[in-house]
Structure formats: C-alpha cells, structure tokens
mmCIF file of C-alpha atoms in Angstrom:
data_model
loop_
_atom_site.group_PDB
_atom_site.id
_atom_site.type_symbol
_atom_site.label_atom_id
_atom_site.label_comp_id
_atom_site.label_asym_id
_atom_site.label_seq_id
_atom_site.Cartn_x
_atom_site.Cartn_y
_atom_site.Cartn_z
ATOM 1 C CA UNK A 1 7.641 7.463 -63.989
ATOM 2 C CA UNK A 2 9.207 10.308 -66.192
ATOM 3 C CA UNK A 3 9.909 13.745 -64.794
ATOM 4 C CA UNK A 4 10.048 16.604 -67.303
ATOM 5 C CA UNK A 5 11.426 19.784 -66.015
ATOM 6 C CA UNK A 6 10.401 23.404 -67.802
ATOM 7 C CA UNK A 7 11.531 26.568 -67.694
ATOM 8 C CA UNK A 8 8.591 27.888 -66.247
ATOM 9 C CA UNK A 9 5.107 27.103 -64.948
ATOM 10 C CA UNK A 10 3.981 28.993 -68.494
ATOM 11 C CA UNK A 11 5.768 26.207 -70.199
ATOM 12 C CA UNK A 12 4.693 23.637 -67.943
ATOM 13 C CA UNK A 13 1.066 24.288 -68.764
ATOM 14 C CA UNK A 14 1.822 24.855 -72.854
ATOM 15 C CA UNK A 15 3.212 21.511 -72.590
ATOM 16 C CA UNK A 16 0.927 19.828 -71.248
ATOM 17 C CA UNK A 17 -2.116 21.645 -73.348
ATOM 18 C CA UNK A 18 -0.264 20.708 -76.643
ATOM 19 C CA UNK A 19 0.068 16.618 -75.353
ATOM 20 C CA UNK A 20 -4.053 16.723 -74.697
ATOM 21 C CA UNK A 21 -4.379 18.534 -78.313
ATOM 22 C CA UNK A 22 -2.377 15.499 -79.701
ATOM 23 C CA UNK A 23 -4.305 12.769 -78.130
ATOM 24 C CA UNK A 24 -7.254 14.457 -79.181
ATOM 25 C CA UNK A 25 -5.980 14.842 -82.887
ATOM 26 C CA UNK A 26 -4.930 11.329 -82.472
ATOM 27 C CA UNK A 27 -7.813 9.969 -81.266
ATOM 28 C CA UNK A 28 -11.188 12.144 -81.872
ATOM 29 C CA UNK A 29 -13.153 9.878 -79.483
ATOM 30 C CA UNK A 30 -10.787 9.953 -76.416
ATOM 31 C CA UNK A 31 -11.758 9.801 -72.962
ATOM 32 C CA UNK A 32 -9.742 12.301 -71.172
ATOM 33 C CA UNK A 33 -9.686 12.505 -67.737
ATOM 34 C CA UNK A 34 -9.604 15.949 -65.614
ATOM 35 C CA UNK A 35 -9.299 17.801 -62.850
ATOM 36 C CA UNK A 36 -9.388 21.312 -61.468
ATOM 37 C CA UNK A 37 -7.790 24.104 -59.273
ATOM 38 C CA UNK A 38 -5.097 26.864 -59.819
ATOM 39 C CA UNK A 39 -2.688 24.986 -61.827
ATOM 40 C CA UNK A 40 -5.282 23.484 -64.143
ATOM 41 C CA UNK A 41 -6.379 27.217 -65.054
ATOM 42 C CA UNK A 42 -3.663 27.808 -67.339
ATOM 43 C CA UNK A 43 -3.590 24.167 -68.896
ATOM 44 C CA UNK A 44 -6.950 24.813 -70.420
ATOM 45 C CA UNK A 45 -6.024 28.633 -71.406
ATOM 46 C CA UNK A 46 -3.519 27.057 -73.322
ATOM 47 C CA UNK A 47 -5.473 24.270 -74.789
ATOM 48 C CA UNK A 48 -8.520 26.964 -75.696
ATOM 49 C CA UNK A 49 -6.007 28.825 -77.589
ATOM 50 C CA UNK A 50 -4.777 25.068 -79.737
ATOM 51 C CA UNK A 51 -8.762 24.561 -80.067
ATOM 52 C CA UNK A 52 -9.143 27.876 -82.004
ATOM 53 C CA UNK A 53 -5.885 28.267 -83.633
ATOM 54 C CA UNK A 54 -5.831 24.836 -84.984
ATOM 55 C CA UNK A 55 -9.767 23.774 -85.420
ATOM 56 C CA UNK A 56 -9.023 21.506 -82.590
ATOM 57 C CA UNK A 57 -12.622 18.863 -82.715
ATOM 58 C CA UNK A 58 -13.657 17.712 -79.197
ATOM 59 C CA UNK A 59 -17.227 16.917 -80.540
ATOM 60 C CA UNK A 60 -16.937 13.260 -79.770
ATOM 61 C CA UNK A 61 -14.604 13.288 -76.549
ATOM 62 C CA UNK A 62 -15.699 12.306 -73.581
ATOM 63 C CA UNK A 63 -14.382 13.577 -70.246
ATOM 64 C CA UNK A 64 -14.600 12.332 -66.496
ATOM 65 C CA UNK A 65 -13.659 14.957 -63.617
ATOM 66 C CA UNK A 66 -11.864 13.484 -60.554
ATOM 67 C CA UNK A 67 -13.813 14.790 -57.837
ATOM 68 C CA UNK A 68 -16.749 17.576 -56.562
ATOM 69 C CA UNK A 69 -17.213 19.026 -53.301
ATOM 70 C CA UNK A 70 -20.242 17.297 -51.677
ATOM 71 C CA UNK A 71 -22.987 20.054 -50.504
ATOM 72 C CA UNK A 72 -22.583 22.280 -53.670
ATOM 73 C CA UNK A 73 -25.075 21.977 -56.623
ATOM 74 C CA UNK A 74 -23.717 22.140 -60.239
ATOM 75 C CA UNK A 75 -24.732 26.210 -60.353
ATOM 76 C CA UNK A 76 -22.540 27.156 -57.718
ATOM 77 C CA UNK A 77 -19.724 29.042 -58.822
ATOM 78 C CA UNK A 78 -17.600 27.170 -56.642
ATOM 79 C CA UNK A 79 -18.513 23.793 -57.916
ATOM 80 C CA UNK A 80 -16.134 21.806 -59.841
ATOM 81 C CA UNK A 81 -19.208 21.427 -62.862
ATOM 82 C CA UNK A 82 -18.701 25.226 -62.675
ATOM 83 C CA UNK A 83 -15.383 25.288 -62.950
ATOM 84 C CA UNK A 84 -15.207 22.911 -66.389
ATOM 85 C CA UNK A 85 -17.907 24.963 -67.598
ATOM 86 C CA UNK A 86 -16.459 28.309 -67.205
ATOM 87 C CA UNK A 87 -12.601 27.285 -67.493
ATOM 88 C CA UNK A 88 -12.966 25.260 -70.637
ATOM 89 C CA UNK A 89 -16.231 23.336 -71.681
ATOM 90 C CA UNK A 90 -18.103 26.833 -72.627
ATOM 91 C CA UNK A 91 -15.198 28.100 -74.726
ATOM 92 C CA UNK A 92 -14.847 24.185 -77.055
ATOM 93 C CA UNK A 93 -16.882 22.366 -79.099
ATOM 94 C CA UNK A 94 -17.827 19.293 -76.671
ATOM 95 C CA UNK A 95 -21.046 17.957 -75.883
ATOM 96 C CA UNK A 96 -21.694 18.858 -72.564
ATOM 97 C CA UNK A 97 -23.677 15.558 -72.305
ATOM 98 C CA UNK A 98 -20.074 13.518 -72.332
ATOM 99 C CA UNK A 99 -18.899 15.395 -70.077
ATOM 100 C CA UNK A 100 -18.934 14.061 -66.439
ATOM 101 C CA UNK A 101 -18.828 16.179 -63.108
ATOM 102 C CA UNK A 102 -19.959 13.889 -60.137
ATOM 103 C CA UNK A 103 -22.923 15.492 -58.573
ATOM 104 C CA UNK A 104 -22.872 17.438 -54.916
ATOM 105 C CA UNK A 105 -25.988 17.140 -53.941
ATOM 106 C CA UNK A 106 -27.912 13.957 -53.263
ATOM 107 C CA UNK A 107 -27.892 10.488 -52.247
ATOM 108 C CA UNK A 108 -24.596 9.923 -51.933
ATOM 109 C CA UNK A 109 -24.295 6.033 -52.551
ATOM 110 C CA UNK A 110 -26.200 6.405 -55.785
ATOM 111 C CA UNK A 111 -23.476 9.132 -56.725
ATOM 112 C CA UNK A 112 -20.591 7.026 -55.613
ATOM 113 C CA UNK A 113 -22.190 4.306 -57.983
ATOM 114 C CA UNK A 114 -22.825 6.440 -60.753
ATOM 115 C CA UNK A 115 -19.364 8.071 -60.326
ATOM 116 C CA UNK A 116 -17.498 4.323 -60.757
ATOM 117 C CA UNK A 117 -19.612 3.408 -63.541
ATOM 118 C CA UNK A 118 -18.446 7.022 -65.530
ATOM 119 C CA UNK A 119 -14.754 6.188 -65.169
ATOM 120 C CA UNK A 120 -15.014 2.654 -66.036
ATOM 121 C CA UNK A 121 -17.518 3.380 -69.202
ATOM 122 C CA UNK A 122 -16.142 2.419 -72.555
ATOM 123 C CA UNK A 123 -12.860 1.644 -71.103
ATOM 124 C CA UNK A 124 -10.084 3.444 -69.379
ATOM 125 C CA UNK A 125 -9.629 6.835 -69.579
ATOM 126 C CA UNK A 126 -6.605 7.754 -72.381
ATOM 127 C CA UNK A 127 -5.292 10.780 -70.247
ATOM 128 C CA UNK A 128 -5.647 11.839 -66.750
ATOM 129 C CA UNK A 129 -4.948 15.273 -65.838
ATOM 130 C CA UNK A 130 -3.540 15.817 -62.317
ATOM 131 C CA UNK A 131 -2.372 18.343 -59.776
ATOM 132 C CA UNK A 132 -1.186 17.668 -56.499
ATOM 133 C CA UNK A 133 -2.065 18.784 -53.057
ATOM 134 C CA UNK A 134 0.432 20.175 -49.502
ATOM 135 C CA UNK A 135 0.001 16.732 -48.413
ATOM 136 C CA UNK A 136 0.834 14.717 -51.623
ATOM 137 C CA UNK A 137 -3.214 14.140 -52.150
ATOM 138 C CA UNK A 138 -4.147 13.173 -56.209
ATOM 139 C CA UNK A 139 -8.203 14.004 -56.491
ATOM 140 C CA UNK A 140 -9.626 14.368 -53.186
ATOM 141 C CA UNK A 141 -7.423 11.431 -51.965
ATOM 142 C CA UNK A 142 -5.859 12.011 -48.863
ATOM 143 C CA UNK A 143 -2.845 11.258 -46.583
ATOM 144 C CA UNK A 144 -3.500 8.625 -44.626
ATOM 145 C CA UNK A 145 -3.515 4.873 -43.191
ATOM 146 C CA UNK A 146 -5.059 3.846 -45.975
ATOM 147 C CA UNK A 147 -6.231 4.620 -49.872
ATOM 148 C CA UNK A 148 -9.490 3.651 -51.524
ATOM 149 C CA UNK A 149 -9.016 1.785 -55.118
ATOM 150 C CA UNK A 150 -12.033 3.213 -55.883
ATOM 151 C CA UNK A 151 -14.373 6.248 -56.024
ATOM 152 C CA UNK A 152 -15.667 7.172 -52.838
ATOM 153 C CA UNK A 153 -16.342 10.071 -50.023
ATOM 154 C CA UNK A 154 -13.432 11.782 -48.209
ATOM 155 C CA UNK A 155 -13.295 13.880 -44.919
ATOM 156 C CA UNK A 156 -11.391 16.424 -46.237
ATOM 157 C CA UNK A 157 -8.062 17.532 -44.062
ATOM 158 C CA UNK A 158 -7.257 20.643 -42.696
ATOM 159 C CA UNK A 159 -4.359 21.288 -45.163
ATOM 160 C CA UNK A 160 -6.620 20.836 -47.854
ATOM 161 C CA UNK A 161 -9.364 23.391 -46.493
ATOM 162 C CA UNK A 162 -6.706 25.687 -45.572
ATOM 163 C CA UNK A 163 -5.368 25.338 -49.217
ATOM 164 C CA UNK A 164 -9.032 25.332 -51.073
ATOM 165 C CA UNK A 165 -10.031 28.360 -48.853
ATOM 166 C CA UNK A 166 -8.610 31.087 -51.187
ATOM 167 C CA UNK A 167 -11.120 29.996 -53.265
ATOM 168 C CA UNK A 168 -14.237 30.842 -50.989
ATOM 169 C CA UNK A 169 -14.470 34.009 -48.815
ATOM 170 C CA UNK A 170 -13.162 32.761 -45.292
ATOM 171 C CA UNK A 171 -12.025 28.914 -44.379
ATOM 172 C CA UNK A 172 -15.685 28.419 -42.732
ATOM 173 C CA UNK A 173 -17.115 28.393 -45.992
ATOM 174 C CA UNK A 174 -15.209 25.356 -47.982
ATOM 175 C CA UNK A 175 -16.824 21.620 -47.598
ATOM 176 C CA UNK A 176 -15.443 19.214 -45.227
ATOM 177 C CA UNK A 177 -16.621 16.008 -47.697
ATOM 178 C CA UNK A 178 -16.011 15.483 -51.241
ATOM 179 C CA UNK A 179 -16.476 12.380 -53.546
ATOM 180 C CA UNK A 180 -13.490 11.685 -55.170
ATOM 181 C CA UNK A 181 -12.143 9.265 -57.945
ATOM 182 C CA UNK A 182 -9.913 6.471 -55.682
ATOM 183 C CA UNK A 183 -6.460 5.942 -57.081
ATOM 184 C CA UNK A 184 -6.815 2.837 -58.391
ATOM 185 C CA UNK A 185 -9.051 4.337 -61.014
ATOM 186 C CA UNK A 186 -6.616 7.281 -61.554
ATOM 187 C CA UNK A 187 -3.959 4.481 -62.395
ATOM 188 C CA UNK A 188 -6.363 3.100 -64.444
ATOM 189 C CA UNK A 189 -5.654 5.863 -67.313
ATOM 190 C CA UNK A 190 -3.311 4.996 -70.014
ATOM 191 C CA UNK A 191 -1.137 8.269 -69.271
ATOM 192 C CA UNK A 192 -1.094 10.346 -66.520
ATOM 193 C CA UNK A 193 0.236 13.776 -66.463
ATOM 194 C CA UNK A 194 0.679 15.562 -62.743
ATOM 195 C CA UNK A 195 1.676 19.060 -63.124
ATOM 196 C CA UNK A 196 2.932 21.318 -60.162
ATOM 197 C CA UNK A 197 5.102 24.185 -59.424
ATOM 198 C CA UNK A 198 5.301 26.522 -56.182
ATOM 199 C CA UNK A 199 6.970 26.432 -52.785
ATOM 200 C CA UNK A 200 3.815 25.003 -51.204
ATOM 201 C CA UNK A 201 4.235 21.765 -53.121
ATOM 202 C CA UNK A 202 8.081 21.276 -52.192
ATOM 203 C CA UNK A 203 7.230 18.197 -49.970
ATOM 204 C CA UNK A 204 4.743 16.363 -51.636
ATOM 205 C CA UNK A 205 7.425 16.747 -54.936
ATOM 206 C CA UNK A 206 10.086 15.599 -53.117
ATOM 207 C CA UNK A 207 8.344 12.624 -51.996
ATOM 208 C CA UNK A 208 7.097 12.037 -55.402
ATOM 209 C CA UNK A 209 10.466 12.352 -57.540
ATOM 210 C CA UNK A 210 13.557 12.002 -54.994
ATOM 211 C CA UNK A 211 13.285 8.770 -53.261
ATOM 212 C CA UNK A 212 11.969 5.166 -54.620
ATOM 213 C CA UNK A 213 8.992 4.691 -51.512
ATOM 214 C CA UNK A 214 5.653 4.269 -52.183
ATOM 215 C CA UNK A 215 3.514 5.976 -48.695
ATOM 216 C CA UNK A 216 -0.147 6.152 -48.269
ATOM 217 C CA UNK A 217 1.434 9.521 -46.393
ATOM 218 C CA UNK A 218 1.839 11.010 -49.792
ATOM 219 C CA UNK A 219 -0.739 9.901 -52.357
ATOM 220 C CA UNK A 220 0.839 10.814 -54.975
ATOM 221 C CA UNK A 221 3.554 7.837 -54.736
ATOM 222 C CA UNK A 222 1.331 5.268 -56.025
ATOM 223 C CA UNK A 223 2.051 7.060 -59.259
ATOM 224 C CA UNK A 224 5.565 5.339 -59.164
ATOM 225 C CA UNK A 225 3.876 2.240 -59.860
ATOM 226 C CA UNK A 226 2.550 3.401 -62.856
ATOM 227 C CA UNK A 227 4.002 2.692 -66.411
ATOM 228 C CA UNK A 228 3.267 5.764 -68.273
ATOM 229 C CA UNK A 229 2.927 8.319 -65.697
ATOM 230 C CA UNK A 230 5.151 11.774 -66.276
ATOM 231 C CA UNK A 231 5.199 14.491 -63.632
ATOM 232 C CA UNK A 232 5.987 18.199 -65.056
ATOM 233 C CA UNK A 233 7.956 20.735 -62.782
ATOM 234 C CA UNK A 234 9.440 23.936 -63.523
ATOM 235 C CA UNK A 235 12.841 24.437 -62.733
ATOM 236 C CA UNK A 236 12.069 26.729 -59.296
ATOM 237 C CA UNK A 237 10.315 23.744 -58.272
ATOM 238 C CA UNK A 238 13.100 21.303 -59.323
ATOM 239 C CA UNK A 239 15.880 23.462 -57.536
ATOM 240 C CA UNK A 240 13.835 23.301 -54.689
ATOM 241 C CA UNK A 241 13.421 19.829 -54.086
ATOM 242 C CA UNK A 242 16.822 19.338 -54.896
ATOM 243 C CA UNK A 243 16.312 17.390 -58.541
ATOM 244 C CA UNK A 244 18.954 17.551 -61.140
ATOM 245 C CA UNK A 245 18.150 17.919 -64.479
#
C-alpha cells in the first residue's frame, strides 16, 4: 500500500482525476469502479474539466458504483444513481447503459444477484474509486465482527447516519439499509485509490497508514493486503495522524 501526501485536498482530488483520465486514455474500454459522497464531488469536477479540455472519450467505459441506499428509487435526488448522474455522467460522453448504480427499490436478493454479476462482468474492475467513512467503512461496509467478500445488505451504523445526515434534512430521514459492494470485490480491482482529508477521518487514517494490523474494526485495513492500493491525504490530514512525509 502506497500513501501519497498533497498539499491540499484541491490537489488530492486533481490527482486523482488526472490518474482516471490516464487509465481511460490508456485503455478506452476500462471498467472503472466508483463511489460517491463529499470527497468524490471534487474528483469528478476535476475529471469534467480533463474530459473537455482534453476530448477525454468515455464512450466505451463501463462503470460499477459501490453501493445505493435501499428504499430510494433512482429519481431521488438523494440516490446514489442521482448522484453519478448529476455529479458526472450528465456532463461526459458515457453511455448511461454501462453505467451501473445498484437499484433501491425491489426484491432485494435479485438486486444482490444482479449487483455481483455487474462487478464481476468482463473481468475486474481497472480502478476503484474510494472514500472512507468515521469508522474506517470502504462502500457501505461496516465496522464489525465480521466482513462480507461479497455484495450484500448492511444495517447501516449510527456513525454513518450521523455522517450521511447532512445530506438529507434531519437524521430521521437517511436509510438504515444499503446494498453495498463486499470488500473482497473492492480488492478485486486492479488499483485502488482511497482519498480522504478532514479531522473527522483522523482515526480511521491512522488505522489505515500508521500501524501494520489488519481489523474488521476498521474496514479499510483489508486494503493493506492489497498490491496496488494507494491512499491520498493532504498534509492537514497527514500532520494529524502523525505521518511523516
């Protein structure tokens, strides 16, 4: 596992926005794996701006989310297929139709199904875009006694709800369940990139970087096991937890 440190969370998210645009340019039929939330915002600002500046072609890339609240339908403006939508698929050229949000409303098991077949389809995923949560969760993946390999439904905590609520207009509001990719599918990816910055994610960083202990207490570990995974920090973050770079 690498750790880059940045100046800033700015340069955090140009870096990692200019490493998708290479795969991409590398490889016009990756499969790029993504995710969502507050840090991710900026990522795909930044990538938006590489798509138009440089003719950037994601018209035969295919992409697979990490997770979806379960009880919201694609239209919500809180869903996660919103969220791709608004944050980057309306704004590139992609084919909506490779692009994979697991569904919130239905039979679950058949979306749990469906979900494992997406990530699995025509391989591995290339990239995998990741943030990280209070508790050191990857996707919807929680602290616990135990991870799922696979993708699945989680009870979300109340860390996470608390976290999520700014999102929604009180904490009553955000789902309790959410299907979520399982860990072993994130290592699946041939690089994984898990950006973060803020006090809030001082523990779950310092689990992740400053010790060599893999915890089902912080998710986020199993990425130690992983042969191309790199975590990007700014330096706030990195004084925080005490890293020296």
């Amino acid at each position: 596992m690498k750790v880059i440190v940045t100046e800033n969370f700015n340069e955090s998210c140009k870096l990692v926005a200019e490493r998708i645009a290479t795969i991409v340019k590398e490889k016009p039929t990756a499969k790029l794996g993504l995710a969502t939330g507050g840090t991710c915002e900026d990522i795909y600002k930044n990538l938006i701006d590489i798509y138009k500046k440089e003719n950037l072609d994601f018209s035969k890339v295919h992409t697979v989310n990490l997770d979806e609240y379960i009880g919201l339908d694609p239209e919500n403006e809180l869903s996660y297929r919103y969220y791709m939508n608004n944050h980057l698929f309306n704004h590139i050229n992609i084919d909506k139709a490779n692009t994979y949000v697991a569904g919130g409303i239905g039979d679950v098991d058949k979306i749990v199904e469906e979900f494992r077949s997406k990530v699995s389809e025509n391989g591995a995923p290339d990239f995998q875009l990741l943030g990280i949560g209070v508790s050191g969760h990857i996707g919807f993946n929680e602290a616990g006694d135990k991870l799922h390999s696979l993708a699945h439904l989680e009870d979300l905590q109340k860390s996470t709800i608390k976290a999520n609520s700014r999102y929604f207009e009180d904490e009553s509001m955000v789902p309790r369940k959410a299907i979520t990719m399982g860990v072993g599918e994130i290592c699946s990816a041939k690089e994984i990139y898990l950006v973060a910055t803020g006090e809030s994610k001082k523990n779950a960083i310092e689990g992740l970087i400053m010790n060599p202990y893999v915890t089902t207490q912080n998710p986020s570990t199993i990425l130690k096991l992983h042969t191309n995974a790199v975590v990007v920090i700014d330096k706030a973050l990195a004084d925080l937890v005490g890293y020296k770079y």
